[in-house]
Coordinates of C-alpha atoms (C1' of nucleotides) in Angstrom, one line a residue:
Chain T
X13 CA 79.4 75.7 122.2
X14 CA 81.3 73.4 120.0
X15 CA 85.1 73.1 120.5
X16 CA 86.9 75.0 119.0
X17 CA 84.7 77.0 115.8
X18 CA 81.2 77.1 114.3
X19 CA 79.7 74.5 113.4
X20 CA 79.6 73.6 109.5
X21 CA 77.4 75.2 107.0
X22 CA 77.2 72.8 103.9
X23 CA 75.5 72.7 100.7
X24 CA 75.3 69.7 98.5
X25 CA 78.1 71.3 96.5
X26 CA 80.4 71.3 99.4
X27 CA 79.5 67.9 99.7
X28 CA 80.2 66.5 96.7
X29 CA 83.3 68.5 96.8
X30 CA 84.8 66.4 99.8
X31 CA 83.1 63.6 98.4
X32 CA 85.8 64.0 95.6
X33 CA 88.5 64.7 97.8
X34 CA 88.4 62.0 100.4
X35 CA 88.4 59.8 97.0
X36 CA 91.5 61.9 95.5
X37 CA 93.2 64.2 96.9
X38 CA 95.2 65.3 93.5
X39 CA 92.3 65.6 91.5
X40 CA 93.1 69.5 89.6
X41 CA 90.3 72.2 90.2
X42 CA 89.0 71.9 86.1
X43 CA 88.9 68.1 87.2
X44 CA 86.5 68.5 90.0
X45 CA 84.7 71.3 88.4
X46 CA 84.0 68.9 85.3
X47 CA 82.6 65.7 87.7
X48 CA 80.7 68.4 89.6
X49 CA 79.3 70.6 87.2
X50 CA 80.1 73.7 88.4
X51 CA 82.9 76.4 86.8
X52 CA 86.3 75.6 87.5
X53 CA 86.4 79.2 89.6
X54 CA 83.4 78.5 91.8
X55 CA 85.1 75.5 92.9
X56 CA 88.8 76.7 93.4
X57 CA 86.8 79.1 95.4
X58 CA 84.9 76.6 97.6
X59 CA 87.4 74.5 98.4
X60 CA 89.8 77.5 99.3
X61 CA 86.8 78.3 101.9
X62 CA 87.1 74.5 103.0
X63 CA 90.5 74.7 103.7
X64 CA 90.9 77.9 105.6
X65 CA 87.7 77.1 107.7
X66 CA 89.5 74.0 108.6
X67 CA 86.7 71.4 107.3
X68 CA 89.9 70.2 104.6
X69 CA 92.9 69.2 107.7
X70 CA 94.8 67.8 104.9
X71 CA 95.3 65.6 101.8
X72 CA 97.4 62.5 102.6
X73 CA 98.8 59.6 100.4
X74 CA 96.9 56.0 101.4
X75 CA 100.1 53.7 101.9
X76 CA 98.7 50.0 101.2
X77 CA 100.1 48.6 104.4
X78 CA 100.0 45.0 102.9
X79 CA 102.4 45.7 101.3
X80 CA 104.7 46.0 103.6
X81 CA 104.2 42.8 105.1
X82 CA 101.3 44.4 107.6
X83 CA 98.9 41.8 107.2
X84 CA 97.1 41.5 111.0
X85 CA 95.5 44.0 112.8
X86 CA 95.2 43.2 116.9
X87 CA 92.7 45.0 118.7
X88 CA 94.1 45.2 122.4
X89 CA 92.8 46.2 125.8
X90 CA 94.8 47.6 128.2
X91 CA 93.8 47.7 132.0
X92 CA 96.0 50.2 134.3
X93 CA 96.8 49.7 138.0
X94 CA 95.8 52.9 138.7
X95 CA 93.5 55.6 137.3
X96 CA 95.4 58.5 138.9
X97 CA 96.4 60.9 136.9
X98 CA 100.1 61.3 136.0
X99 CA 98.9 56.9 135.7
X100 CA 97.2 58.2 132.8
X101 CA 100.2 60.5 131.4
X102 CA 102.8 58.5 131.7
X103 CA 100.9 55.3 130.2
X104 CA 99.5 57.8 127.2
X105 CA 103.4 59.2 126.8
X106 CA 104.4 56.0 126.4
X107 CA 101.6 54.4 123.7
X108 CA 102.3 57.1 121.5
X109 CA 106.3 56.5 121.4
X110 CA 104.9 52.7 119.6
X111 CA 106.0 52.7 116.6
X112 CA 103.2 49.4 115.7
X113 CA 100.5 51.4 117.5
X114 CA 97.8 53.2 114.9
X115 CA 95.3 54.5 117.0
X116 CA 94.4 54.7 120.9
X117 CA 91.8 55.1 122.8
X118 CA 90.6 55.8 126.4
X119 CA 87.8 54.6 127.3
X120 CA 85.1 55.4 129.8
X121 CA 83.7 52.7 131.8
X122 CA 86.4 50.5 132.9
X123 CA 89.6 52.2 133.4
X124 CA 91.2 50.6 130.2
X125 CA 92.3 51.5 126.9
X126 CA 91.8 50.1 123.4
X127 CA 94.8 50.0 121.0
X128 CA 95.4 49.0 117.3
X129 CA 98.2 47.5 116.5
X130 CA 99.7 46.4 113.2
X131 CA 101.6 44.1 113.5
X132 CA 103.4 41.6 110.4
X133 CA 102.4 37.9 111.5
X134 CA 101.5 36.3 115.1
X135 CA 105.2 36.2 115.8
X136 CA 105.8 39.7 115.0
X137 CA 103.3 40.8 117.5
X138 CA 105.1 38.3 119.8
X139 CA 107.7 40.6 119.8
X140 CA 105.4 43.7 119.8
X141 CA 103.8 42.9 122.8
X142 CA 107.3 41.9 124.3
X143 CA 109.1 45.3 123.4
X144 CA 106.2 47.2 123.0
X145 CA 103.3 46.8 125.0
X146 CA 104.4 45.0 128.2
X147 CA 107.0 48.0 128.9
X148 CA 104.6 50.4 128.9
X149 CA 104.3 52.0 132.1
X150 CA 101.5 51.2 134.9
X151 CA 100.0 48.5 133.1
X152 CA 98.2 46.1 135.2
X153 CA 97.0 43.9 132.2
X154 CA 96.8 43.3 128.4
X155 CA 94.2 41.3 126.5
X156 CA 94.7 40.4 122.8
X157 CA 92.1 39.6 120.2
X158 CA 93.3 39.7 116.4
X159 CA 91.4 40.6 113.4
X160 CA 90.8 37.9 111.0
X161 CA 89.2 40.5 108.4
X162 CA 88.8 43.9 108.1
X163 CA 85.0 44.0 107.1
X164 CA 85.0 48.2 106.6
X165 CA 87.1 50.7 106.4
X166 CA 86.3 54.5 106.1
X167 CA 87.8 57.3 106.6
X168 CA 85.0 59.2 106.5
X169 CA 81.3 58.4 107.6
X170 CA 79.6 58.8 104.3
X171 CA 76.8 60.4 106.5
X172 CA 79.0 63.8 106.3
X173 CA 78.4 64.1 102.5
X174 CA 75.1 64.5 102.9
X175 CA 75.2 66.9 105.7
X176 CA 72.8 70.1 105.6
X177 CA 71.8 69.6 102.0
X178 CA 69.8 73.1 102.5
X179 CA 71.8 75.1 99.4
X180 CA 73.8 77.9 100.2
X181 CA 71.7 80.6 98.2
X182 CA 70.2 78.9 95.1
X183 CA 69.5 76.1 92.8
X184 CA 71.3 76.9 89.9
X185 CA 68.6 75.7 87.6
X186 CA 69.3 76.7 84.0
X187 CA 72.8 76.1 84.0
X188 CA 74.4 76.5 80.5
X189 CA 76.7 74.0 79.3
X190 CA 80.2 74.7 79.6
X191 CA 81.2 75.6 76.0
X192 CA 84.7 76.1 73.9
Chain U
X4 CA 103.9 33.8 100.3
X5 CA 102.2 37.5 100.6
X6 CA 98.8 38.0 99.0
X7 CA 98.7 39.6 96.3
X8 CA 101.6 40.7 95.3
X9 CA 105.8 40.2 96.2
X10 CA 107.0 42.0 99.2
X11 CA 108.6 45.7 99.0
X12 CA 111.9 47.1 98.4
X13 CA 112.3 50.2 99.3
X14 CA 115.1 52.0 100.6
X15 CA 115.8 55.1 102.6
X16 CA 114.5 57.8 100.1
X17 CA 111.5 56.2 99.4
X18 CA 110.2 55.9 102.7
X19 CA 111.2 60.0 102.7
X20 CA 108.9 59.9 99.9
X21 CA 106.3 58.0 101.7
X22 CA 106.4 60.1 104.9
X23 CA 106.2 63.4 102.8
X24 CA 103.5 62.3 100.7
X25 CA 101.5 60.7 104.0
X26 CA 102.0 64.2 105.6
X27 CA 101.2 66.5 102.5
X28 CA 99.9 64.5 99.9
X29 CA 99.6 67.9 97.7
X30 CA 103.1 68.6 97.7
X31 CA 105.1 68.9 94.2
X32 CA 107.7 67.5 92.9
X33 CA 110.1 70.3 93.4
X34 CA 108.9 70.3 96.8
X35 CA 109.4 67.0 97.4
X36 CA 112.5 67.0 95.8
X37 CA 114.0 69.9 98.4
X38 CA 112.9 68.8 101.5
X39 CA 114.7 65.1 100.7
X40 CA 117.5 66.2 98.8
X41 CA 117.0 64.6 95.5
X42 CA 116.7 65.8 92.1
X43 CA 113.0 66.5 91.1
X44 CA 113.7 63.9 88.3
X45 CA 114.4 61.1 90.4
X46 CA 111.5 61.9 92.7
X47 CA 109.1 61.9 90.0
X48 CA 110.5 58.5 89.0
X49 CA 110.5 56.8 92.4
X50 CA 107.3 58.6 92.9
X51 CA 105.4 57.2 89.9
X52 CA 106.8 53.8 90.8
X53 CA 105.4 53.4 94.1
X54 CA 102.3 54.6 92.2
X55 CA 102.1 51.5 90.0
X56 CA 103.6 49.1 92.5
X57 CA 100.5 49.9 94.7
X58 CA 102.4 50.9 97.3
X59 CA 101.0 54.4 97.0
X60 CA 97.4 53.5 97.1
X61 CA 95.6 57.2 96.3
X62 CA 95.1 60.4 97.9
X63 CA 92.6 61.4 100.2
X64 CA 91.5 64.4 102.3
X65 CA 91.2 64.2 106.0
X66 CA 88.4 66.2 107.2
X67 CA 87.5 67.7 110.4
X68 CA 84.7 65.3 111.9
X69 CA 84.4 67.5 114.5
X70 CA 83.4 70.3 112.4
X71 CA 80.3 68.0 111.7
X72 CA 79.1 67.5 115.2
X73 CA 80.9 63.8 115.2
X74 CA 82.6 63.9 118.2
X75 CA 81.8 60.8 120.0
X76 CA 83.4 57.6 119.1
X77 CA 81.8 54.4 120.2
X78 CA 83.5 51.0 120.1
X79 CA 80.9 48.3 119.7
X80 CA 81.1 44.6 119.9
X81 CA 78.7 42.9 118.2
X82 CA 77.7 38.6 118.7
X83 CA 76.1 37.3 116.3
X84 CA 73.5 34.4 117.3
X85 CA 75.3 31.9 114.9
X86 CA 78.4 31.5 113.4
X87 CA 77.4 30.1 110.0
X88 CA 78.5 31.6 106.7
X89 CA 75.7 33.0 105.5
X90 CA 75.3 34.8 109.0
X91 CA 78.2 36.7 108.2
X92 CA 77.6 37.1 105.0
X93 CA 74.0 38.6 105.7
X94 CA 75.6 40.8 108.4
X95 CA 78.6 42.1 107.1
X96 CA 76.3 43.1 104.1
X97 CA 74.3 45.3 106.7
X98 CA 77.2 46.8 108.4
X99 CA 78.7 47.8 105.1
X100 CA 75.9 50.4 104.4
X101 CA 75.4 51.8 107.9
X102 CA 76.4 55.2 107.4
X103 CA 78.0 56.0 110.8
X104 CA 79.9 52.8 110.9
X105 CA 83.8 53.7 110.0
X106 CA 85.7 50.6 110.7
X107 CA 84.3 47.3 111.2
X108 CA 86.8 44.3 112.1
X109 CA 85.7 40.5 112.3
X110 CA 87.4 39.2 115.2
X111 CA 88.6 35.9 115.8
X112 CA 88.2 33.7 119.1
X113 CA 84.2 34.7 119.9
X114 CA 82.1 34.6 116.6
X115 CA 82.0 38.3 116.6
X116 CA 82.9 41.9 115.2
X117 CA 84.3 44.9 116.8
X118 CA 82.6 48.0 115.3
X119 CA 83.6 51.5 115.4
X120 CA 80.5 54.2 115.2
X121 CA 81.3 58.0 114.8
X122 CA 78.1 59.7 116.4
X123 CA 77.1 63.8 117.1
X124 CA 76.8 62.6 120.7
X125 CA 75.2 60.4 123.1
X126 CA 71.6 60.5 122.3
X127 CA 72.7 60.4 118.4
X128 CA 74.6 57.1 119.2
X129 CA 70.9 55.9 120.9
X130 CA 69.6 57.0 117.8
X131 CA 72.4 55.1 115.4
X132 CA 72.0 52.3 117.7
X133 CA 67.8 51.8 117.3
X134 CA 68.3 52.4 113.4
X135 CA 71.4 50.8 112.2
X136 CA 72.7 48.6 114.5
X137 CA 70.2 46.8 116.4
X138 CA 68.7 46.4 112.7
X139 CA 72.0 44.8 111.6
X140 CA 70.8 40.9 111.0
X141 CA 71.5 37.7 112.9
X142 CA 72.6 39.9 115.7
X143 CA 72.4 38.2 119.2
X144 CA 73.8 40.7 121.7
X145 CA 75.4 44.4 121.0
X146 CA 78.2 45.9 123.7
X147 CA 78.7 49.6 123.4
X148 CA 82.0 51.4 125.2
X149 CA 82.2 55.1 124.7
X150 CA 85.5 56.7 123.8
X151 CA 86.7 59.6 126.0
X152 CA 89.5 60.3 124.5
X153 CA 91.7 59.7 121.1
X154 CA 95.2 59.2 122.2
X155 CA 97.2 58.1 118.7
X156 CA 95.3 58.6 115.5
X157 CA 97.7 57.5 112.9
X158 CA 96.9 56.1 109.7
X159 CA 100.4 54.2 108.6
X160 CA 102.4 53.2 111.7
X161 CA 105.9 55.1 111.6
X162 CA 107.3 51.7 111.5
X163 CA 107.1 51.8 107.6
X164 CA 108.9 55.0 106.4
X165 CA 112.3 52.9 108.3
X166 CA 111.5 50.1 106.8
X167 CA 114.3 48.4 104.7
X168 CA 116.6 50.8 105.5
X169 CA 119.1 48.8 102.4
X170 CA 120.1 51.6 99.3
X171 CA 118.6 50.4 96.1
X172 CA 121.7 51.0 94.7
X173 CA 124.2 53.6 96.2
X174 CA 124.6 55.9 98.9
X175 CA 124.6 58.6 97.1
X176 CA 128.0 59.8 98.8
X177 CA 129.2 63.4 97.4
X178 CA 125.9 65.0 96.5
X179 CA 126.5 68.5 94.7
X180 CA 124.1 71.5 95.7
X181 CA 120.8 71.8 93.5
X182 CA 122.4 75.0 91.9
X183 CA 120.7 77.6 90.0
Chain W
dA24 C1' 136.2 46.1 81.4
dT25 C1' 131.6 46.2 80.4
dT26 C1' 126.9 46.7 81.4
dC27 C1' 123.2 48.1 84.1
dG28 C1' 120.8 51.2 87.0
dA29 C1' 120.0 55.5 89.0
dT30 C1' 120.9 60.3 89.3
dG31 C1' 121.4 65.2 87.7
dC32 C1' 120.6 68.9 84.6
dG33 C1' 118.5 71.5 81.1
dC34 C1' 114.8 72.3 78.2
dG35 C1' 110.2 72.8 76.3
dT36 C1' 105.4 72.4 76.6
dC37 C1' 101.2 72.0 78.7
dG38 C1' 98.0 72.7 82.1
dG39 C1' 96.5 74.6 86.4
dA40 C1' 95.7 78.4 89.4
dG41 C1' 94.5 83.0 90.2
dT42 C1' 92.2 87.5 88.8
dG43 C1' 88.9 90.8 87.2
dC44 C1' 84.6 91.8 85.5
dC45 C1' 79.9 91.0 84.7
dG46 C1' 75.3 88.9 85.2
dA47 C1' 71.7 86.7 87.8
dA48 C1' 69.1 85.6 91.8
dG49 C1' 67.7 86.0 96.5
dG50 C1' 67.0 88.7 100.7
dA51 C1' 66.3 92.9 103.2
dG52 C1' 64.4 97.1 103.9
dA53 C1' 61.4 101.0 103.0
Chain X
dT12 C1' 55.6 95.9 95.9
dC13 C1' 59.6 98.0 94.4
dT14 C1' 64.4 98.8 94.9
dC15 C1' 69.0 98.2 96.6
dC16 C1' 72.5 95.2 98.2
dT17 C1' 74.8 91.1 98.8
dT18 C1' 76.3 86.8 97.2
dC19 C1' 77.5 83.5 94.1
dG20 C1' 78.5 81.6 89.5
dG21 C1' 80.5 82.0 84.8
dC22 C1' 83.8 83.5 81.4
dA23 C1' 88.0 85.2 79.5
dC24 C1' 92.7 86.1 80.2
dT25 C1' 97.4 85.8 81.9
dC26 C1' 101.2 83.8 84.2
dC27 C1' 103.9 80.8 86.4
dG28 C1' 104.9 76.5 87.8
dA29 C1' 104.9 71.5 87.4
dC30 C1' 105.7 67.7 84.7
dG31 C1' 107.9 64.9 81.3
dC32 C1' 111.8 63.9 78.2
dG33 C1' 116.5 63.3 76.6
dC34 C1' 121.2 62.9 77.4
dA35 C1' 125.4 62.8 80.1
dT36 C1' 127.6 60.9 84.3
dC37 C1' 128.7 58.2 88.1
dG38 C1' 128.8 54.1 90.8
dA39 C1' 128.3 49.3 91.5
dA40 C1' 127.9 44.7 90.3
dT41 C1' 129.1 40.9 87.4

DNA sequence: ATTCGATGCGCGTCGGAGTGCCGAAGGAGA
DNA sequence: TCTCCTTCGGCACTCCGACGCGCATCGAAT
């Protein structure tokens, strides 16, 4: 049914698990166990499960791209001259060689694509769409529009935290304080 | 001149550092240390520095959206009916606590916003679009295009682990084996 | 020549991660 | 309804690894 596994069985736990971990990734297992309010074990063990059933991809660092003098985002649309095929290929084989490029789509519709591009200032993205964009292959056209803010930003829906909050076997009413 | 804060300085090891920890942000130091050649000490340093500079922003999971169901992505452009401050004030305040909204992105030229939606599929994105966005205020007209396809999905453009490329100091020339 | 900055190495300590065992609670079956 | 089984959580323990620090060294810049 789905692509490639099951589909997810979460409890709120699980949630507030990944909750924590989209927020920090280095957080230790007594860390999360403490803001949770389960046992450090029941955690290690949960997110183990998360990780080999593949809901946990990875933990990456957040770079802040300001920083580096990446302060405008361009949204642009690409139109091919053809929709064939290898068209489709070679264009795609190209976008993903572009080194400014963050994200690509194809879209349905109109035989175009939308790209992200960061770029430094107007100028830089001059130059981006000069030795970037415009020598990709079977383009027919490219239209600009830049970003003046970037209103949200997620990583994750926060819908997904919430997801199936039917608990895995029990609420663990009576729960003892953690003592030492 | 930049924003917030003076431009970075980086040089060749750090944007090792950088690409290491934007691949596995989990890794140790030792780790760290082998795949880029370093001493652990000196990683840890140049580590905890990026750290405070803000260049290293914080550490986040990426999680398997599909594994939720979300595997539509919907571009929408959004017009507002007026340009006026407190139009986008209202609305951006509305966008911000839609739940399936992930990126939102005021544009310039036309007075209006490029959203991206995460849905389960079509007839969720129908649903999404009666409850959250067509309730977003001040809204004047609301373009959806589907995405068939993600192409590139990066979230720091390669462009930034090269950049610099300038030793802070030395190259360290005649480096001796980590022995043991 | 001197000073500064960065690295490398060794050490010690602290904390995290993993394991085994037990108890409790819920579900299934007779 | 009673019993068995499965599953999950909690606790205590051990071990190994990471992290941090201090000092010596080397290179470069002034």
């Amino acid at each position: 049914m789905a692509q490639n596994s099951k589909r997810v069985d979460m409890d709120r736990v699980d949630g507030l698990i990944l909750s924590e971990l989209t927020a920090n990734a280095r957080v230790s297992q007594v860390d999360l166990s403490a803001r949770i309010g389960l046992s450090s074990t029941a955690i290690a063990r949960r997110q183990r499960a998360l990780e080999e059933d593949g809901i946990i991809r990875g933990y990456q660092a957040v770079l802040d791209l300001g920083r580096f003098g990446l302060a405008v985002t361009v949204i642009v649309r690409i139109t091919l001259e053809s929709q064939s095929d290898d068209a489709l290929k070679a264009f795609e084989a190209g976008v993903i060689d572009c080194p400014s490029v963050v994200r690509c789509f194809l879209m349905s519709g109109s035989d175009d694509y939308i790209v992200t591009v960061l770029a430094r200032d107007i100028e830089d993205f001059e130059h981006i769409h000069r030795t970037e964009l415009s020598r990709l292959p079977r383009v027919a056209r490219i239209e600009s529009s830049f970003a003046l803010r970037e209103v949200v930003s997620r990583a994750v829906p926060p819908v997904v935290f919430s997801a199936s909050a039917a608990p895995k076997h029990k609420p663990p009413s009576p729960r003892r304080p953690t003592r030492r």
